[in-house]
PDB file of C-alpha atoms in Angstrom:
ATOM      1  CA  MET A   1      -8.162 -11.871   6.752  1.00 54.00           C
ATOM      2  CA  ASP A   2      -7.563 -15.512   5.761  1.00 70.00           C
ATOM      3  CA  GLY A   3      -3.793 -15.102   6.164  1.00 80.00           C
ATOM      4  CA  ARG A   4      -3.235 -12.901   3.116  1.00 90.00           C
ATOM      5  CA  ASP A   5      -0.960  -9.880   3.156  1.00 95.00           C
ATOM      6  CA  ILE A   6      -3.049  -7.123   1.623  1.00 95.00           C
ATOM      7  CA  VAL A   7      -2.035  -3.670   0.440  1.00 96.00           C
ATOM      8  CA  LEU A   8      -4.889  -1.163   0.422  1.00 94.00           C
ATOM      9  CA  PHE A   9      -4.199   1.718  -1.959  1.00 92.00           C
ATOM     10  CA  ASP A  10      -5.802   4.699  -3.611  1.00 89.00           C
ATOM     11  CA  GLY A  11      -6.962   3.313  -6.957  1.00 87.00           C
ATOM     12  CA  VAL A  12      -7.214   6.680  -8.695  1.00 87.00           C
ATOM     13  CA  CYS A  13      -3.767   7.937  -7.624  1.00 89.00           C
ATOM     14  CA  ASN A  14      -1.046   7.685 -10.274  1.00 90.00           C
ATOM     15  CA  LEU A  15       1.710   7.450  -7.654  1.00 91.00           C
ATOM     16  CA  CYS A  16      -0.150   4.671  -5.834  1.00 90.00           C
ATOM     17  CA  ASN A  17      -0.805   2.731  -9.048  1.00 87.00           C
ATOM     18  CA  SER A  18       2.863   3.048 -10.053  1.00 90.00           C
ATOM     19  CA  SER A  19       3.867   1.827  -6.598  1.00 92.00           C
ATOM     20  CA  VAL A  20       1.565  -1.202  -6.951  1.00 92.00           C
ATOM     21  CA  ARG A  21       3.081  -2.042 -10.354  1.00 91.00           C
ATOM     22  CA  PHE A  22       6.529  -1.801  -8.745  1.00 93.00           C
ATOM     23  CA  LEU A  23       5.497  -4.093  -5.881  1.00 95.00           C
ATOM     24  CA  LEU A  24       4.082  -6.604  -8.361  1.00 93.00           C
ATOM     25  CA  GLN A  25       7.460  -6.634 -10.155  1.00 92.00           C
ATOM     26  CA  ILE A  26       9.579  -7.181  -7.053  1.00 94.00           C
ATOM     27  CA  ASP A  27       7.206  -9.609  -5.298  1.00 94.00           C
ATOM     28  CA  LYS A  28       8.724 -12.713  -6.822  1.00 90.00           C
ATOM     29  CA  LYS A  29       6.915 -15.065  -4.391  1.00 92.00           C
ATOM     30  CA  ASN A  30       3.464 -13.523  -5.035  1.00 93.00           C
ATOM     31  CA  ILE A  31       3.016 -12.753  -1.339  1.00 94.00           C
ATOM     32  CA  LEU A  32       1.082  -9.533  -1.699  1.00 96.00           C
ATOM     33  CA  TYR A  33      -2.537  -9.027  -2.626  1.00 95.00           C
ATOM     34  CA  PHE A  34      -4.028  -5.655  -3.445  1.00 95.00           C
ATOM     35  CA  ALA A  35      -7.324  -3.826  -3.042  1.00 92.00           C
ATOM     36  CA  HIS A  36      -7.986  -0.257  -4.057  1.00 89.00           C
ATOM     37  CA  LEU A  37      -9.707   1.844  -1.433  1.00 87.00           C
ATOM     38  CA  GLN A  38     -12.650   2.400  -3.768  1.00 86.00           C
ATOM     39  CA  SER A  39     -13.367  -1.358  -3.970  1.00 87.00           C
ATOM     40  CA  ALA A  40     -16.249  -3.143  -2.208  1.00 87.00           C
ATOM     41  CA  PHE A  41     -13.650  -5.263  -0.408  1.00 85.00           C
ATOM     42  CA  SER A  42     -11.896  -2.243   1.130  1.00 85.00           C
ATOM     43  CA  LYS A  43     -15.110  -0.452   1.998  1.00 82.00           C
ATOM     44  CA  THR A  44     -16.511  -3.557   3.743  1.00 83.00           C
ATOM     45  CA  PHE A  45     -13.233  -4.282   5.543  1.00 80.00           C
ATOM     46  CA  LEU A  46     -12.772  -0.703   6.725  1.00 77.00           C
ATOM     47  CA  ASN A  47     -16.417  -0.464   7.901  1.00 75.00           C
ATOM     48  CA  GLU A  48     -15.955  -3.645   9.949  1.00 75.00           C
ATOM     49  CA  LEU A  49     -12.680  -2.402  11.330  1.00 69.00           C
ATOM     50  CA  ASP A  50     -14.091   0.979  12.352  1.00 59.00           C
ATOM     51  CA  SER A  51     -10.721   1.995  13.845  1.00 59.00           C
ATOM     52  CA  GLY A  52     -11.338   5.738  13.523  1.00 58.00           C
ATOM     53  CA  ASN A  53      -8.326   6.024  11.199  1.00 60.00           C
ATOM     54  CA  THR A  54      -9.018   7.585   7.827  1.00 67.00           C
ATOM     55  CA  ILE A  55      -7.099   5.862   5.061  1.00 76.00           C
ATOM     56  CA  ASP A  56      -6.674   7.943   1.971  1.00 74.00           C
ATOM     57  CA  SER A  57      -3.541   6.524   0.390  1.00 79.00           C
ATOM     58  CA  VAL A  58      -2.099   3.232   1.757  1.00 90.00           C
ATOM     59  CA  ALA A  59      -2.557   0.681   4.513  1.00 92.00           C
ATOM     60  CA  PHE A  60      -1.190  -2.826   4.948  1.00 94.00           C
ATOM     61  CA  ILE A  61      -2.931  -5.814   6.505  1.00 93.00           C
ATOM     62  CA  THR A  62      -0.791  -8.698   7.689  1.00 92.00           C
ATOM     63  CA  ASN A  63      -1.173 -11.315  10.437  1.00 90.00           C
ATOM     64  CA  GLY A  64      -4.497  -9.802  11.520  1.00 85.00           C
ATOM     65  CA  ASN A  65      -2.957  -6.356  12.050  1.00 90.00           C
ATOM     66  CA  ILE A  66      -3.382  -3.205   9.988  1.00 90.00           C
ATOM     67  CA  TYR A  67      -0.587  -0.669   9.521  1.00 93.00           C
ATOM     68  CA  TYR A  68      -0.850   2.865   8.228  1.00 92.00           C
ATOM     69  CA  LYS A  69       1.353   5.436   6.512  1.00 93.00           C
ATOM     70  CA  SER A  70       5.094   4.998   6.766  1.00 94.00           C
ATOM     71  CA  ASP A  71       4.692   1.988   9.065  1.00 94.00           C
ATOM     72  CA  ALA A  72       2.676   0.255   6.304  1.00 95.00           C
ATOM     73  CA  VAL A  73       5.334   1.018   3.689  1.00 95.00           C
ATOM     74  CA  LEU A  74       8.163  -0.346   5.845  1.00 95.00           C
ATOM     75  CA  LYS A  75       6.147  -3.475   6.741  1.00 95.00           C
ATOM     76  CA  ILE A  76       5.467  -4.128   3.064  1.00 96.00           C
ATOM     77  CA  PHE A  77       9.126  -3.948   2.162  1.00 95.00           C
ATOM     78  CA  ASN A  78      10.110  -6.005   5.190  1.00 94.00           C
ATOM     79  CA  ILE A  79       7.772  -8.843   4.217  1.00 94.00           C
ATOM     80  CA  LEU A  80       9.300  -8.941   0.707  1.00 94.00           C
ATOM     81  CA  GLY A  81      12.606 -10.091   2.199  1.00 90.00           C
ATOM     82  CA  TYR A  82      16.147  -9.316   1.121  1.00 93.00           C
ATOM     83  CA  PRO A  83      17.177  -6.780  -0.227  1.00 94.00           C
ATOM     84  CA  TRP A  84      13.968  -4.829   0.411  1.00 92.00           C
ATOM     85  CA  ARG A  85      13.922  -5.520   4.128  1.00 91.00           C
ATOM     86  CA  LEU A  86      17.096  -3.447   4.390  1.00 92.00           C
ATOM     87  CA  LEU A  87      14.822  -0.413   4.185  1.00 91.00           C
ATOM     88  CA  SER A  88      13.937  -1.229   7.792  1.00 88.00           C
ATOM     89  CA  ILE A  89      16.976   0.857   8.666  1.00 92.00           C
ATOM     90  CA  PHE A  90      14.600   3.827   8.463  1.00 92.00           C
ATOM     91  CA  ARG A  91      12.944   2.556  11.674  1.00 90.00           C
ATOM     92  CA  ILE A  92      15.759   4.245  13.595  1.00 93.00           C
ATOM     93  CA  LEU A  93      14.029   7.545  12.720  1.00 95.00           C
ATOM     94  CA  PRO A  94      11.072   8.665  14.828  1.00 95.00           C
ATOM     95  CA  ILE A  95       7.721   7.503  13.437  1.00 93.00           C
ATOM     96  CA  ARG A  96       6.423  11.053  13.710  1.00 95.00           C
ATOM     97  CA  PHE A  97       9.172  12.220  11.353  1.00 96.00           C
ATOM     98  CA  LEU A  98       8.563   9.352   8.891  1.00 95.00           C
ATOM     99  CA  ASP A  99       4.823  10.034   8.966  1.00 94.00           C
ATOM    100  CA  PHE A 100       5.451  13.752   8.418  1.00 96.00           C
ATOM    101  CA  ILE A 101       7.372  12.914   5.208  1.00 95.00           C
ATOM    102  CA  TYR A 102       4.723  10.370   4.230  1.00 94.00           C
ATOM    103  CA  ASP A 103       1.892  12.909   4.803  1.00 94.00           C
ATOM    104  CA  PHE A 104       3.746  15.560   2.810  1.00 95.00           C
ATOM    105  CA  ILE A 105       4.102  13.247  -0.201  1.00 94.00           C
ATOM    106  CA  ALA A 106       0.566  11.836   0.177  1.00 93.00           C
ATOM    107  CA  GLY A 107      -0.905  15.315   0.481  1.00 92.00           C
ATOM    108  CA  ASN A 108       0.724  16.411  -2.778  1.00 95.00           C
ATOM    109  CA  ARG A 109       0.442  13.192  -4.777  1.00 94.00           C
ATOM    110  CA  TYR A 110      -2.396  14.344  -7.054  1.00 91.00           C
ATOM    111  CA  LYS A 111      -0.696  17.631  -7.763  1.00 94.00           C
ATOM    112  CA  TRP A 112       2.672  16.074  -8.477  1.00 95.00           C
ATOM    113  CA  PHE A 113       1.679  12.781 -10.143  1.00 93.00           C
ATOM    114  CA  GLY A 114      -1.956  13.293 -11.212  1.00 92.00           C
ATOM    115  CA  ARG A 115      -4.988  11.105 -10.813  1.00 89.00           C
ATOM    116  CA  LYS A 116      -7.177   8.864 -12.909  1.00 85.00           C
ATOM    117  CA  ARG A 117     -10.926   9.230 -13.227  1.00 80.00           C
ATOM    118  CA  THR A 118     -11.454   5.519 -12.489  1.00 74.00           C
ATOM    119  CA  CYS A 119      -9.502   2.717 -10.851  1.00 77.00           C
ATOM    120  CA  VAL A 120      -7.137   0.723 -13.044  1.00 73.00           C
ATOM    121  CA  ILE A 121      -8.252  -2.795 -13.925  1.00 73.00           C
ATOM    122  CA  PRO A 122      -5.415  -5.324 -13.731  1.00 76.00           C
ATOM    123  CA  ASP A 123      -4.633  -7.519 -16.711  1.00 78.00           C
ATOM    124  CA  ASP A 124      -5.821 -11.122 -16.827  1.00 79.00           C
ATOM    125  CA  LYS A 125      -2.582 -12.624 -15.439  1.00 81.00           C
ATOM    126  CA  LEU A 126      -2.660 -10.382 -12.311  1.00 85.00           C
ATOM    127  CA  VAL A 127      -6.419 -10.206 -11.638  1.00 85.00           C
ATOM    128  CA  GLN A 128      -6.239 -12.970  -8.972  1.00 87.00           C
ATOM    129  CA  ARG A 129      -3.916 -10.750  -6.886  1.00 90.00           C
ATOM    130  CA  PHE A 130      -6.563  -7.997  -6.648  1.00 90.00           C
ATOM    131  CA  LEU A 131      -9.456  -8.220  -4.227  1.00 87.00           C
ATOM    132  CA  ARG A 132     -12.659  -6.603  -5.279  1.00 82.00           C
TER     133      ARG A 132
END
């Protein structure tokens, strides 16, 4: 993946879009790139990957590896450095427990936060951080 750290996210999910806006704010070094799951980039990448994993909310690609669910979230914050990497403390909890919480929130995200009819288009100054 040409060395970029890429966050794949649900482009119609209000929670996911708010999370991306938050990541854009705290990513002072412009490390992260983004692609919504509905984009041609994500569809092509996921077809080539053919891992058998269904991604419906978030995944993270870094150093040629793809991470899912809570593991993806913790990897994203870890790569952003201090103070965000302190969230790695949650790794002491079993991954099954973290994924249970993740799945609970992800499964209710539309009900709690709503959804858009189409994916949000980034403004001109951020468009280069989004892969289409």
